[in-house]
Amino acid sequence: MVFSEELIKKLKSAKTVSVLTGAGVSAESGVPTFRDPGGIWEKFRPEQLANFEAFMADPDFVWSWYQHRREIMRNVTPNQGHYALAEMEKIFPDFNLITQNIDNLHRRAGSRKVTELHGNIERNYCIKCRKDFNDIDLTQKKVLKCECGGLIRPDVVWFGEMLPYNALKFAEECARSCQVFFTIGTSAEVYPAALLPLIAKQYDAYVVEINTRPTAISMDVDEVIEGKSGEILKELTDIIKKELNK
Ligand code: BJW
Ligand code: ZN
């Protein structure tokens, strides 16, 4: 793979680099994406299941869906893309990884500074008293109840719900202040996360998209690198390390 001279030049001098990741980054680990054809989301659209009304209408069903996905996510391992991003954190003085993913794979690959915009599937909480329930038995297919009687739900952000305030504010600041911004493996169809690359562009960052196919924002970024993020990130990190003697 040949990377543009412009990108290598920008990265050689960059102090502040921000990255937004989406489901495509975990695809090479075996975690299904939301909007690619042939995935588990073809039967139930994210908008149908990932919302509070769906949970209240049939809590056992939505809970068992999350247990199923939790099982998939626990049984996969990070791929070379996750590891490359963990390495980048060590290369750039100010490197911020913002993810829409709930699968924990960035942390499992060694990334320390991870901002999660849509929560984390490993955590759960009671909808009535907000008590945390984080060690959940995967065989438990019916929704659990708290001592207070409230239903326990996954600590993820569903449609119509606010993103965690501090995480979103920090992500916006990262978009405004970086010199290079990568948007990787996301269709950029879900807001407000999809605005981050556009904010970065507005604030003069060099915005690079890595994706297997064009997205809603491909026309708005400075550079599109088409292909699998695992392969591309590994190669790119190797080049940066060589160029910067790291
Ligand atoms: C590869 C690859 C490989 C494959 N290598 N690439 C402004 C305008 C319009 C609407 C709204 C708006 N503001 C808010 C909204 C409403 C709504 C929204 O955005 N709707 C859109 C659908 C239009 N947003 C919200 O409700 C958000 N809340 C909010 O805004 O609160 C304020 C508010 C409240 C009430 C009213 C108004 C405002 C919350 C959004 C929550 C999203 N939650 C989910 C589920 C999380 C839990 C769970 O997993 O179950 O988050 S939905 C789902 O989509 C998940 C993801 O994080 C998110 C993004 O998906 P992502 O990661 O981009 O995945 P895909 O599948 O779409 O794309 C994968 C990409 O990878 C593809 O491009 C592939 O090509 C690529 N790929 N393999 C590289 N190997
Ligand atoms: Zn409770």
XYZ file of N, CA and C and ligand atoms in Angstrom:
819
model
N 0.843 -1.212 0.000
C 0.000 0.000 0.000
C 0.870 1.250 0.000
N 0.502 2.202 -0.858
C 1.266 3.448 -0.885
C 0.418 4.545 -0.244
N 0.973 5.192 0.768
C 0.255 6.284 1.423
C 0.677 7.600 0.796
N -0.201 8.579 0.818
C 0.118 9.846 0.156
C 1.262 10.549 0.883
N 2.048 11.279 0.119
C 3.163 12.048 0.703
C 2.628 13.047 1.712
N 1.474 13.607 1.353
C 0.847 14.613 2.213
C 0.556 14.039 3.606
N -0.022 12.834 3.635
C -0.375 12.218 4.921
C 0.884 11.931 5.748
N 1.891 11.387 5.107
C 3.123 11.057 5.853
C 3.761 12.344 6.382
N 3.750 13.383 5.542
C 4.311 14.679 5.974
C 3.532 15.220 7.186
N 2.233 15.177 7.096
C 1.388 15.681 8.209
C 1.658 14.880 9.480
N 1.753 13.559 9.331
C 1.931 12.724 10.523
C 3.316 12.907 11.144
N 4.307 13.181 10.274
C 5.676 13.380 10.797
C 5.765 14.595 11.697
N 4.940 15.601 11.385
C 5.036 16.821 12.194
C 3.905 16.933 13.216
N 2.968 15.973 13.202
C 1.790 16.105 14.071
C 2.115 15.837 15.535
N 1.578 16.710 16.382
C 1.688 16.484 17.835
C 0.354 15.925 18.340
N -0.729 16.438 17.766
C -2.057 16.061 18.238
C -2.812 15.310 17.142
N -3.117 14.055 17.451
C -3.822 13.213 16.487
C -5.075 12.650 17.174
N -6.215 12.767 16.506
C -7.456 12.218 17.058
C -8.028 11.179 16.101
N -8.661 10.176 16.691
C -9.205 9.082 15.893
C -10.632 8.776 16.346
N -11.516 8.612 15.374
C -12.872 8.143 15.676
C -13.011 6.749 15.067
N -13.374 5.768 15.882
C -13.559 4.433 15.309
C -15.026 4.009 15.385
N -15.369 3.084 14.468
C -16.710 2.515 14.435
C -16.611 1.002 14.274
N -17.754 0.396 14.061
C -17.854 -1.065 14.054
C -16.901 -1.752 13.060
N -16.566 -1.068 11.944
C -15.689 -1.668 10.938
C -14.322 -2.034 11.486
N -13.874 -1.319 12.521
C -12.559 -1.598 13.107
C -12.556 -2.972 13.794
N -13.726 -3.390 14.277
C -13.807 -4.692 14.949
C -14.262 -5.805 14.014
N -14.566 -5.446 12.758
C -15.080 -6.455 11.814
C -14.055 -7.570 11.587
N -12.777 -7.194 11.488
C -11.741 -8.212 11.256
C -11.513 -9.103 12.480
N -12.105 -8.725 13.616
C -12.059 -9.595 14.802
C -13.241 -10.556 14.812
N -14.228 -10.278 13.955
C -15.416 -11.141 13.911
C -16.629 -10.554 14.598
N -16.591 -9.263 14.929
C -17.779 -8.612 15.505
C -18.596 -8.045 14.337
N -19.866 -8.441 14.215
C -20.669 -7.943 13.087
C -20.865 -6.426 13.145
N -20.833 -5.788 11.986
C -21.122 -4.352 11.941
C -22.646 -4.171 11.911
N -23.092 -2.924 11.941
C -24.533 -2.662 11.997
C -25.175 -2.567 10.627
N -24.457 -1.948 9.690
C -25.122 -1.585 8.450
C -24.522 -2.225 7.204
N -23.601 -3.210 7.380
C -23.088 -3.919 6.211
C -24.055 -5.056 5.870
N -24.146 -5.402 4.578
C -25.062 -6.476 4.209
C -24.629 -7.817 4.813
N -25.620 -8.652 5.123
C -25.312 -10.005 5.581
C -25.040 -10.144 7.064
N -25.168 -9.053 7.811
C -24.858 -9.126 9.240
C -26.065 -9.507 10.084
N -25.829 -9.630 11.415
C -26.927 -10.014 12.305
C -27.965 -8.911 12.430
N -27.601 -7.705 11.955
C -28.529 -6.582 12.069
C -29.464 -6.478 10.868
N -29.399 -7.483 9.967
C -30.297 -7.427 8.807
C -31.730 -7.730 9.226
N -31.866 -8.568 10.249
C -33.188 -8.985 10.722
C -33.841 -7.894 11.579
N -33.040 -7.322 12.463
C -33.550 -6.262 13.346
C -32.680 -5.038 13.152
N -33.217 -3.970 12.624
C -32.436 -2.752 12.407
C -32.043 -2.164 13.756
N -30.855 -1.529 13.841
C -30.431 -0.924 15.106
C -31.497 0.028 15.667
N -32.145 0.787 14.770
C -33.148 1.766 15.219
C -34.333 1.084 15.909
N -34.611 -0.194 15.502
C -35.741 -0.924 16.073
C -35.431 -1.474 17.464
N -34.209 -1.998 17.617
C -33.869 -2.691 18.866
C -33.095 -1.837 19.851
N -32.276 -0.940 19.323
C -31.423 -0.151 20.215
C -32.144 1.103 20.665
N -33.272 0.907 21.340
C -33.939 2.065 21.930
C -34.730 1.627 23.165
N -34.985 2.581 24.028
C -35.581 2.292 25.333
C -36.998 1.732 25.205
N -37.746 2.211 24.236
C -39.124 1.748 24.058
C -39.121 0.252 23.719
N -38.186 -0.166 22.860
C -38.104 -1.591 22.500
C -37.786 -2.421 23.743
N -36.895 -1.899 24.587
C -36.526 -2.612 25.813
C -37.740 -2.751 26.736
N -38.493 -1.684 26.901
C -39.650 -1.724 27.798
C -40.771 -2.596 27.220
N -40.865 -2.640 25.887
C -41.932 -3.429 25.264
C -41.661 -4.925 25.428
N -40.393 -5.313 25.344
C -40.055 -6.740 25.487
C -38.648 -6.858 26.092
N -38.543 -6.630 27.410
C -37.225 -6.599 28.054
C -36.450 -7.907 27.901
N -37.144 -9.058 27.985
C -36.434 -10.343 27.868
C -35.795 -10.487 26.489
N -36.532 -10.061 25.465
C -36.025 -10.198 24.106
C -34.786 -9.313 23.887
N -34.908 -8.052 24.285
C -33.778 -7.133 24.071
C -32.584 -7.572 24.930
N -32.882 -7.993 26.165
C -31.801 -8.465 27.042
C -31.085 -9.671 26.410
N -31.845 -10.631 25.878
C -31.207 -11.835 25.327
C -30.383 -11.497 24.083
N -30.822 -10.472 23.367
C -30.062 -9.997 22.193
C -28.698 -9.454 22.637
N -28.721 -8.697 23.729
C -27.448 -8.155 24.244
C -26.580 -9.260 24.845
N -27.203 -10.268 25.471
C -26.415 -11.389 26.002
C -25.728 -12.127 24.844
N -26.454 -12.286 23.758
C -25.902 -12.959 22.579
C -24.701 -12.176 22.034
N -24.863 -10.869 21.951
C -23.769 -10.036 21.416
C -22.592 -9.966 22.394
N -22.925 -9.971 23.693
C -21.877 -9.962 24.718
C -21.011 -11.218 24.585
N -21.682 -12.318 24.290
C -20.967 -13.583 24.137
C -20.025 -13.525 22.926
N -20.536 -12.968 21.815
C -19.686 -12.818 20.620
C -18.468 -11.971 20.981
N -18.722 -10.843 21.636
C -17.638 -9.885 21.907
C -16.614 -10.433 22.887
N -17.069 -11.241 23.857
C -16.110 -11.815 24.805
C -15.232 -12.854 24.140
N -15.767 -13.510 23.119
C -15.028 -14.618 22.508
C -14.131 -14.216 21.349
N -14.081 -12.933 21.028
C -13.181 -12.502 19.955
C -11.957 -11.826 20.573
N -10.955 -11.616 19.729
C -9.744 -10.947 20.217
C -9.474 -9.701 19.355
N -8.719 -8.745 19.896
C -8.406 -7.558 19.096
C -7.664 -7.954 17.821
N -7.796 -7.145 16.779
C -7.070 -7.410 15.532
C -5.925 -6.410 15.370
N -5.201 -6.550 14.266
C -3.994 -5.710 14.103
C -4.314 -4.208 14.049
N -5.561 -3.871 13.694
C -5.966 -2.459 13.697
C -6.022 -1.919 15.120
N -6.629 -2.692 16.034
C -6.674 -2.266 17.441
C -5.250 -2.125 17.994
N -4.393 -3.091 17.665
C -3.019 -3.024 18.191
C -2.250 -1.835 17.610
N -2.474 -1.558 16.318
C -1.778 -0.422 15.688
C -2.200 0.887 16.362
N -3.474 1.012 16.692
C -3.948 2.250 17.344
C -3.362 2.358 18.757
N -3.195 1.233 19.421
C -2.560 1.261 20.750
C -1.107 1.710 20.630
N -0.456 1.328 19.534
C 0.934 1.765 19.313
C 1.009 3.252 19.014
N 0.030 3.736 18.242
C 0.020 5.166 17.890
C -0.058 6.039 19.133
N -0.767 5.529 20.149
C -0.880 6.280 21.404
C 0.507 6.550 21.990
N 1.441 5.627 21.734
C 2.799 5.805 22.277
C 3.641 6.705 21.365
N 3.284 6.784 20.102
C 4.102 7.539 19.140
C 3.821 9.048 19.204
N 2.525 9.405 19.248
C 2.181 10.839 19.181
C 2.023 11.424 20.587
N 2.566 12.612 20.821
C 2.526 13.213 22.154
C 1.100 13.367 22.690
N 0.159 13.718 21.802
C -1.215 13.894 22.254
C -2.115 13.112 21.299
N -2.437 11.900 21.706
C -3.205 10.999 20.837
C -4.497 10.624 21.541
N -5.611 10.858 20.880
C -6.894 10.579 21.517
C -7.761 9.677 20.656
N -8.150 8.573 21.268
C -8.956 7.580 20.576
C -10.394 7.672 21.069
N -11.275 8.012 20.145
C -12.692 8.131 20.473
C -13.396 7.001 19.746
N -14.175 6.229 20.474
C -14.826 5.096 19.805
C -16.330 5.099 20.013
N -17.015 4.629 18.961
C -18.455 4.396 19.089
C -18.688 2.952 19.525
N -17.618 2.165 19.527
C -17.780 0.732 19.803
C -17.953 0.460 21.291
N -18.729 -0.582 21.566
C -19.045 -0.922 22.954
C -18.331 -2.210 23.361
N -17.415 -2.699 22.486
C -16.897 -4.062 22.647
C -15.621 -4.194 23.471
N -15.062 -3.096 23.941
C -13.869 -3.161 24.803
C -12.574 -3.549 24.095
N -12.621 -3.759 22.783
C -11.433 -4.316 22.113
C -10.262 -3.343 22.080
N -10.525 -2.026 22.075
C -9.401 -1.086 22.099
C -8.622 -1.233 23.410
N -9.344 -1.323 24.516
C -8.663 -1.466 25.814
C -7.936 -2.794 25.882
N -8.594 -3.837 25.372
C -7.955 -5.154 25.421
C -6.688 -5.198 24.568
N -6.596 -4.300 23.572
C -5.390 -4.242 22.732
C -4.303 -3.379 23.380
N -4.634 -2.702 24.469
C -3.606 -1.915 25.173
C -3.784 -0.413 25.093
N -4.813 0.067 24.401
C -5.052 1.521 24.379
C -5.454 1.953 25.783
N -4.881 3.036 26.240
C -5.152 3.517 27.603
C -6.156 4.669 27.596
N -5.952 5.571 26.617
C -6.834 6.747 26.562
C -7.957 6.474 25.565
N -9.039 5.902 26.045
C -10.149 5.588 25.157
C -11.390 6.332 25.645
N -12.015 7.060 24.751
C -13.262 7.745 25.094
C -14.406 6.998 24.414
N -15.306 6.460 25.229
C -16.410 5.670 24.681
C -17.657 6.538 24.563
N -18.114 6.727 23.331
C -19.281 7.602 23.114
C -20.613 6.885 23.308
N -20.628 5.564 23.029
C -21.903 4.839 23.074
C -21.935 3.796 24.185
N -21.091 3.961 25.200
C -21.129 3.067 26.357
C -20.279 1.833 26.181
N -20.586 0.827 27.014
C -19.767 -0.385 27.026
C -20.660 -1.573 27.404
N -20.635 -2.607 26.585
C -21.556 -3.742 26.776
C -21.240 -4.540 28.030
N -20.038 -4.377 28.557
C -19.662 -5.110 29.776
C -20.326 -4.528 31.014
N -20.842 -3.315 30.903
C -21.480 -2.698 32.073
C -23.006 -2.730 31.932
N -23.684 -2.746 33.073
C -25.153 -2.705 33.106
C -25.569 -1.862 34.292
N -26.780 -1.369 34.249
C -27.265 -0.634 35.419
C -28.783 -0.746 35.554
N -29.248 -0.497 36.774
C -30.678 -0.570 37.065
C -31.339 0.709 36.559
N -32.441 0.554 35.839
C -33.069 1.754 35.257
C -33.764 2.603 36.329
N -33.988 2.007 37.545
C -34.706 2.750 38.579
C -33.733 3.463 39.528
N -32.748 2.723 40.082
C -31.875 3.343 41.090
C -30.453 3.578 40.562
N -30.163 3.179 39.304
C -28.873 3.393 38.628
C -27.725 2.582 39.220
N -28.032 1.599 40.080
C -26.960 0.761 40.631
C -26.285 -0.025 39.487
N -24.941 -0.182 39.607
C -24.210 -0.902 38.557
C -24.283 -2.416 38.746
N -24.364 -3.123 37.642
C -24.318 -4.597 37.670
C -23.359 -5.018 36.556
N -22.122 -5.275 36.929
C -21.151 -5.480 35.855
C -20.691 -6.913 35.623
N -20.907 -7.792 36.588
C -20.515 -9.192 36.361
C -21.741 -10.023 36.071
N -22.087 -10.097 34.822
C -23.334 -10.759 34.447
C -23.037 -12.150 33.882
N -23.793 -13.111 34.376
C -23.679 -14.483 33.886
C -24.293 -14.553 32.473
N -23.493 -15.039 31.530
C -23.944 -15.039 30.130
C -25.096 -16.006 29.863
N -25.281 -16.975 30.764
C -26.342 -17.958 30.522
C -27.713 -17.391 30.913
N -27.691 -16.241 31.560
C -28.918 -15.612 32.046
C -29.657 -14.948 30.872
N -30.595 -15.649 30.275
C -31.226 -15.127 29.050
C -32.440 -14.237 29.319
N -32.976 -14.319 30.556
C -34.108 -13.437 30.868
C -33.594 -12.202 31.585
N -34.251 -11.089 31.368
C -33.777 -9.835 31.953
C -33.709 -9.951 33.481
N -32.667 -9.346 34.057
C -32.474 -9.408 35.509
C -33.145 -8.209 36.161
N -33.476 -8.404 37.451
C -34.056 -7.289 38.206
C -33.171 -6.953 39.388
N -33.133 -5.680 39.697
C -32.398 -5.166 40.842
C -33.213 -5.420 42.126
N -32.551 -5.321 43.285
C -33.277 -5.484 44.570
C -34.446 -4.488 44.657
N -34.276 -3.326 44.023
C -35.305 -2.283 44.115
C -36.483 -2.557 43.183
N -36.369 -3.604 42.385
C -37.456 -3.953 41.471
C -37.254 -3.442 40.051
N -36.253 -2.569 39.872
C -36.007 -1.999 38.539
C -35.372 -3.017 37.591
N -35.602 -2.825 36.304
C -34.986 -3.705 35.300
C -33.524 -3.317 35.102
N -32.708 -4.315 34.817
C -31.291 -4.035 34.555
C -31.070 -3.988 33.044
N -30.432 -2.941 32.608
C -30.202 -2.747 31.168
C -28.708 -2.587 30.876
N -28.298 -2.858 29.641
C -26.891 -2.629 29.295
C -26.563 -1.132 29.308
N -25.348 -0.805 29.713
C -24.916 0.600 29.775
C -24.402 1.044 28.410
N -25.346 1.053 27.457
C -25.017 1.511 26.103
C -25.970 2.649 25.761
N -25.604 3.414 24.739
C -26.456 4.555 24.376
C -27.388 4.146 23.248
N -28.657 4.203 23.528
C -29.665 3.855 22.530
C -30.128 5.113 21.795
N -30.797 4.899 20.662
C -31.325 6.039 19.890
C -32.260 6.876 20.753
N -32.132 8.171 20.628
C -32.974 9.081 21.403
C -32.400 9.396 22.771
N -31.276 8.733 23.129
C -30.661 9.001 24.428
C -29.438 9.894 24.253
N -29.158 10.672 25.287
C -27.999 11.561 25.236
C -26.716 10.732 25.352
N -25.682 11.179 24.655
C -24.374 10.550 24.842
C -23.805 11.034 26.178
N -22.885 10.255 26.806
C -22.299 10.719 28.065
C -21.685 12.111 27.866
N -22.128 13.063 28.680
C -21.806 14.466 28.468
C -20.293 14.721 28.379
N -19.556 14.238 29.375
C -18.114 14.520 29.412
C -17.393 13.893 28.224
N -17.811 12.688 27.867
C -17.173 11.995 26.741
C -17.388 12.782 25.447
N -18.608 13.262 25.249
C -18.907 13.999 24.017
C -18.174 15.333 23.980
N -18.149 16.021 25.106
C -17.455 17.320 25.154
C -15.971 17.121 24.855
N -15.387 16.078 25.477
C -13.969 15.798 25.257
C -13.716 15.447 23.780
N -14.598 14.637 23.216
C -14.439 14.238 21.809
C -14.498 15.462 20.894
N -15.401 16.377 21.196
C -15.513 17.596 20.368
C -14.238 18.432 20.485
N -13.704 18.488 21.694
C -12.474 19.245 21.901
C -11.310 18.587 21.123
N -11.276 17.271 21.144
C -10.232 16.544 20.391
C -10.359 16.838 18.894
N -11.589 16.907 18.416
C -11.810 17.188 16.991
C -11.362 18.610 16.653
N -11.623 19.532 17.574
C -11.270 20.941 17.308
C -9.766 21.183 17.369
N -9.063 20.406 18.210
C -7.672 20.768 18.493
C -6.627 19.940 17.737
N -7.070 18.913 17.000
C -6.042 18.030 16.415
C -5.524 18.545 15.074
N -4.333 18.028 14.717
C -3.773 18.358 13.399
C -4.179 17.321 12.360
N -4.262 16.062 12.803
C -4.733 15.005 11.899
C -5.881 14.275 12.590
N -6.944 14.022 11.833
C -8.113 13.315 12.371
C -8.394 12.109 11.472
N -8.461 10.928 12.086
C -8.811 9.728 11.328
C -10.237 9.309 11.669
N -11.046 9.014 10.655
C -12.364 8.429 10.880
C -12.318 7.029 10.265
N -12.450 6.019 11.121
C -12.105 4.662 10.686
C -13.241 3.673 10.940
N -13.645 2.961 9.885
C -14.638 1.886 10.036
C -15.977 2.338 10.569
N -16.368 3.545 10.208
C -17.714 4.003 10.588
C -18.446 4.510 9.358
N -19.745 4.221 9.292
C -20.544 4.672 8.151
C -20.852 6.159 8.260
N -20.574 6.747 9.425
C -20.840 8.173 9.689
C -22.299 8.526 9.455
N -23.155 7.614 9.863
C -24.600 7.854 9.698
C -25.291 8.176 11.010
N -24.584 7.995 12.121
C -25.210 8.199 13.426
C -24.628 9.444 14.102
N -25.526 10.315 14.479
C -25.154 11.585 15.109
C -25.256 11.485 16.619
N -24.557 12.276 17.377
C -23.634 13.329 16.951
C -22.213 12.861 16.603
N -21.912 11.550 16.750
C -20.541 11.087 16.457
C -20.115 11.467 15.037
N -21.064 11.378 14.081
C -20.732 11.639 12.679
C -20.294 13.078 12.428
N -20.596 13.943 13.379
C -20.200 15.353 13.197
C -18.713 15.574 13.501
N -18.113 14.650 14.266
C -16.735 14.894 14.731
C -15.724 15.105 13.595
N -15.740 14.251 12.549
C -14.792 14.506 11.449
C -15.044 15.856 10.783
N -16.318 16.258 10.744
C -16.663 17.532 10.089
C -16.209 18.718 10.943
N -16.312 18.550 12.269
C -15.798 19.596 13.164
C -14.283 19.710 12.980
N -13.616 18.567 12.930
C -12.148 18.565 12.759
C -11.759 19.303 11.478
N -12.511 19.019 10.423
C -12.238 19.658 9.119
C -12.439 21.175 9.215
N -13.521 21.536 9.884
C -13.835 22.963 10.048
C -12.712 23.681 10.800
N -12.068 22.949 11.696
C -10.982 23.534 12.495
C -9.601 23.228 11.897
N -9.597 22.939 10.580
C -8.360 22.837 9.810
C -7.504 21.605 10.027
N -8.072 20.561 10.593
C -7.304 19.312 10.686
C -7.254 18.662 9.306
N -6.272 17.800 9.103
C -6.223 16.976 7.895
C -7.031 15.721 8.211
N -8.170 15.557 7.521
C -9.104 14.488 7.891
C -8.984 13.306 6.910
N -8.742 12.142 7.488
C -8.493 10.946 6.682
C -9.526 9.879 7.030
N -10.153 9.339 6.003
C -11.115 8.256 6.240
C -10.508 6.925 5.814
N -10.657 5.910 6.678
C -10.246 4.545 6.312
C -11.496 3.678 6.377
N -11.870 3.083 5.251
C -13.103 2.308 5.199
C -13.046 1.391 3.978
N -13.786 0.303 4.044
C -13.824 -0.612 2.896
C -14.680 -0.066 1.760
N -15.548 0.904 2.100
C -16.362 1.508 1.021
C -16.700 2.964 1.344
N -17.168 3.704 0.334
C -17.475 5.116 0.581
C -18.571 5.281 1.623
N -18.539 6.387 2.354
C -19.523 6.639 3.410
C -20.208 7.989 3.162
N -21.061 8.325 4.137
C -21.812 9.585 4.062
C -20.892 10.804 4.024
N -19.659 10.670 4.497
C -18.788 11.852 4.573
C -17.540 11.756 3.685
N -17.468 10.730 2.846
C -16.250 10.556 2.033
C -15.909 11.798 1.212
N -16.962 12.490 0.749
C -16.726 13.669 -0.089
C -16.216 14.857 0.722
N -16.368 14.797 2.030
C -16.018 15.956 2.862
C -14.612 15.870 3.470
N -13.970 14.703 3.350
C -12.672 14.548 4.022
C -11.531 14.876 3.052
N -10.320 14.993 3.592
C -9.175 15.339 2.743
C -8.641 14.135 1.975
N -8.756 12.974 2.588
C -8.169 11.792 1.957
C -8.973 10.550 2.348
N -9.236 9.696 1.364
C -9.924 8.432 1.650
C -8.960 7.298 1.346
N -8.784 6.405 2.310
C -7.965 5.215 2.073
C -8.925 4.038 2.105
N -9.096 3.406 0.927
C -10.095 2.344 0.854
C -9.455 0.991 1.129
N -10.024 0.254 2.085
C -9.509 -1.078 2.403
C -9.815 -1.435 3.839
N -9.294 -2.579 4.256
C -9.562 -3.054 5.611
C -8.700 -2.312 6.618
N -9.346 -1.826 7.661
C -8.622 -0.967 8.603
C -7.481 -1.697 9.304
N -7.658 -3.000 9.577
C -6.588 -3.743 10.261
C -5.305 -3.702 9.443
N -5.442 -4.034 8.168
C -4.275 -4.083 7.285
C -3.671 -2.684 7.103
N -4.523 -1.706 6.862
C -4.039 -0.347 6.583
C -3.341 0.254 7.811
N -3.971 0.088 8.975
C -3.395 0.698 10.185
C -2.060 0.060 10.555
N -1.956 -1.232 10.344
C -0.689 -1.916 10.656
C 0.423 -1.342 9.781
N 0.132 -1.264 8.478
C 1.133 -0.776 7.539
C 1.498 0.685 7.816
N 0.465 1.477 8.090
C 0.696 2.906 8.335
C 1.539 3.109 9.603
N 1.230 2.357 10.647
C 1.984 2.500 11.898
C 3.444 2.088 11.687
N 3.665 1.030 10.928
C 5.046 0.601 10.647
C 5.813 1.718 9.928
N 5.156 2.366 8.980
C 5.809 3.447 8.232
C 6.113 4.634 9.149
N 5.137 5.004 9.974
C 5.359 6.164 10.865
C 6.524 5.873 11.804
N 6.547 4.652 12.334
C 7.626 4.303 13.276
C 8.987 4.429 12.602
N 9.040 3.990 11.353
C 10.302 4.054 10.602
C 10.687 5.520 10.359
N 9.700 6.292 9.906
C 9.967 7.705 9.577
C 10.383 8.497 10.809
N 9.800 8.137 11.963
C 10.090 8.912 13.183
C 11.145 8.237 14.056
N 11.741 7.179 13.548
C 12.738 6.391 14.298
C 12.246 5.988 15.680
N 11.017 5.478 15.760
C 10.467 5.087 17.077
C 10.500 3.574 17.220
C -14.821 -1.525 7.484
C -14.445 -2.838 7.613
C -13.079 -3.050 7.722
C -16.546 -2.863 7.490
N -12.228 -2.010 7.705
N -13.975 -0.507 7.460
C -29.008 14.819 13.746
C -29.514 14.535 12.501
C -30.278 13.396 12.295
C -30.563 12.542 13.349
C -30.070 12.825 14.582
C -29.317 13.957 14.770
N -28.940 13.988 16.089
C -29.446 12.917 16.721
C -30.135 12.184 15.825
C -30.849 10.934 16.129
C -29.960 9.736 16.212
C -29.308 9.493 14.847
O -28.173 9.751 14.596
N -30.066 8.904 13.936
C -29.522 8.584 12.612
C -29.770 7.115 12.311
C -30.118 9.527 11.614
N -28.935 9.867 17.219
C -29.204 9.620 18.519
O -30.333 9.303 18.897
C -28.071 9.734 19.521
N -28.470 10.519 20.620
C -28.610 11.861 20.546
O -28.339 12.468 19.546
O -29.073 12.426 21.722
C -29.507 13.786 21.653
C -30.944 13.761 21.187
C -31.859 13.015 21.892
C -33.197 12.997 21.453
C -33.566 13.695 20.320
C -32.605 14.411 19.607
C -31.302 14.449 20.059
C -27.727 8.361 20.099
C -27.121 7.436 19.106
C -26.898 6.069 19.732
C -26.373 5.046 18.753
N -26.405 3.759 19.359
C -25.917 2.601 18.622
C -26.230 1.327 19.441
C -25.263 1.177 20.617
C -25.577 -0.016 21.428
C -25.502 -1.310 20.668
O -24.493 -1.625 20.022
O -26.468 -2.043 20.698
O -24.524 2.744 18.376
S -26.629 2.449 16.965
C -25.147 1.843 16.230
O -24.698 2.776 15.228
C -24.083 1.835 17.346
C -22.878 2.358 16.609
O -21.917 2.855 17.508
C -23.481 3.396 15.685
C -22.590 3.738 14.507
O -22.394 2.641 13.697
P -20.987 2.421 12.986
O -19.953 2.121 13.995
O -20.715 3.512 12.046
O -21.259 1.027 12.226
P -21.880 0.800 10.749
O -22.269 -0.633 10.666
O -22.903 1.794 10.420
O -20.669 1.069 9.774
C -19.546 0.204 9.716
C -18.594 0.760 8.661
O -17.415 -0.012 8.679
C -19.159 0.714 7.234
O -18.953 1.995 6.638
C -18.302 -0.360 6.548
O -18.068 -0.056 5.177
C -17.028 -0.293 7.338
N -16.253 -1.514 7.404
N -15.608 -3.617 7.580
C -12.752 -0.740 7.560
N -12.582 -4.310 7.842
Zn -32.331 -0.632 41.422
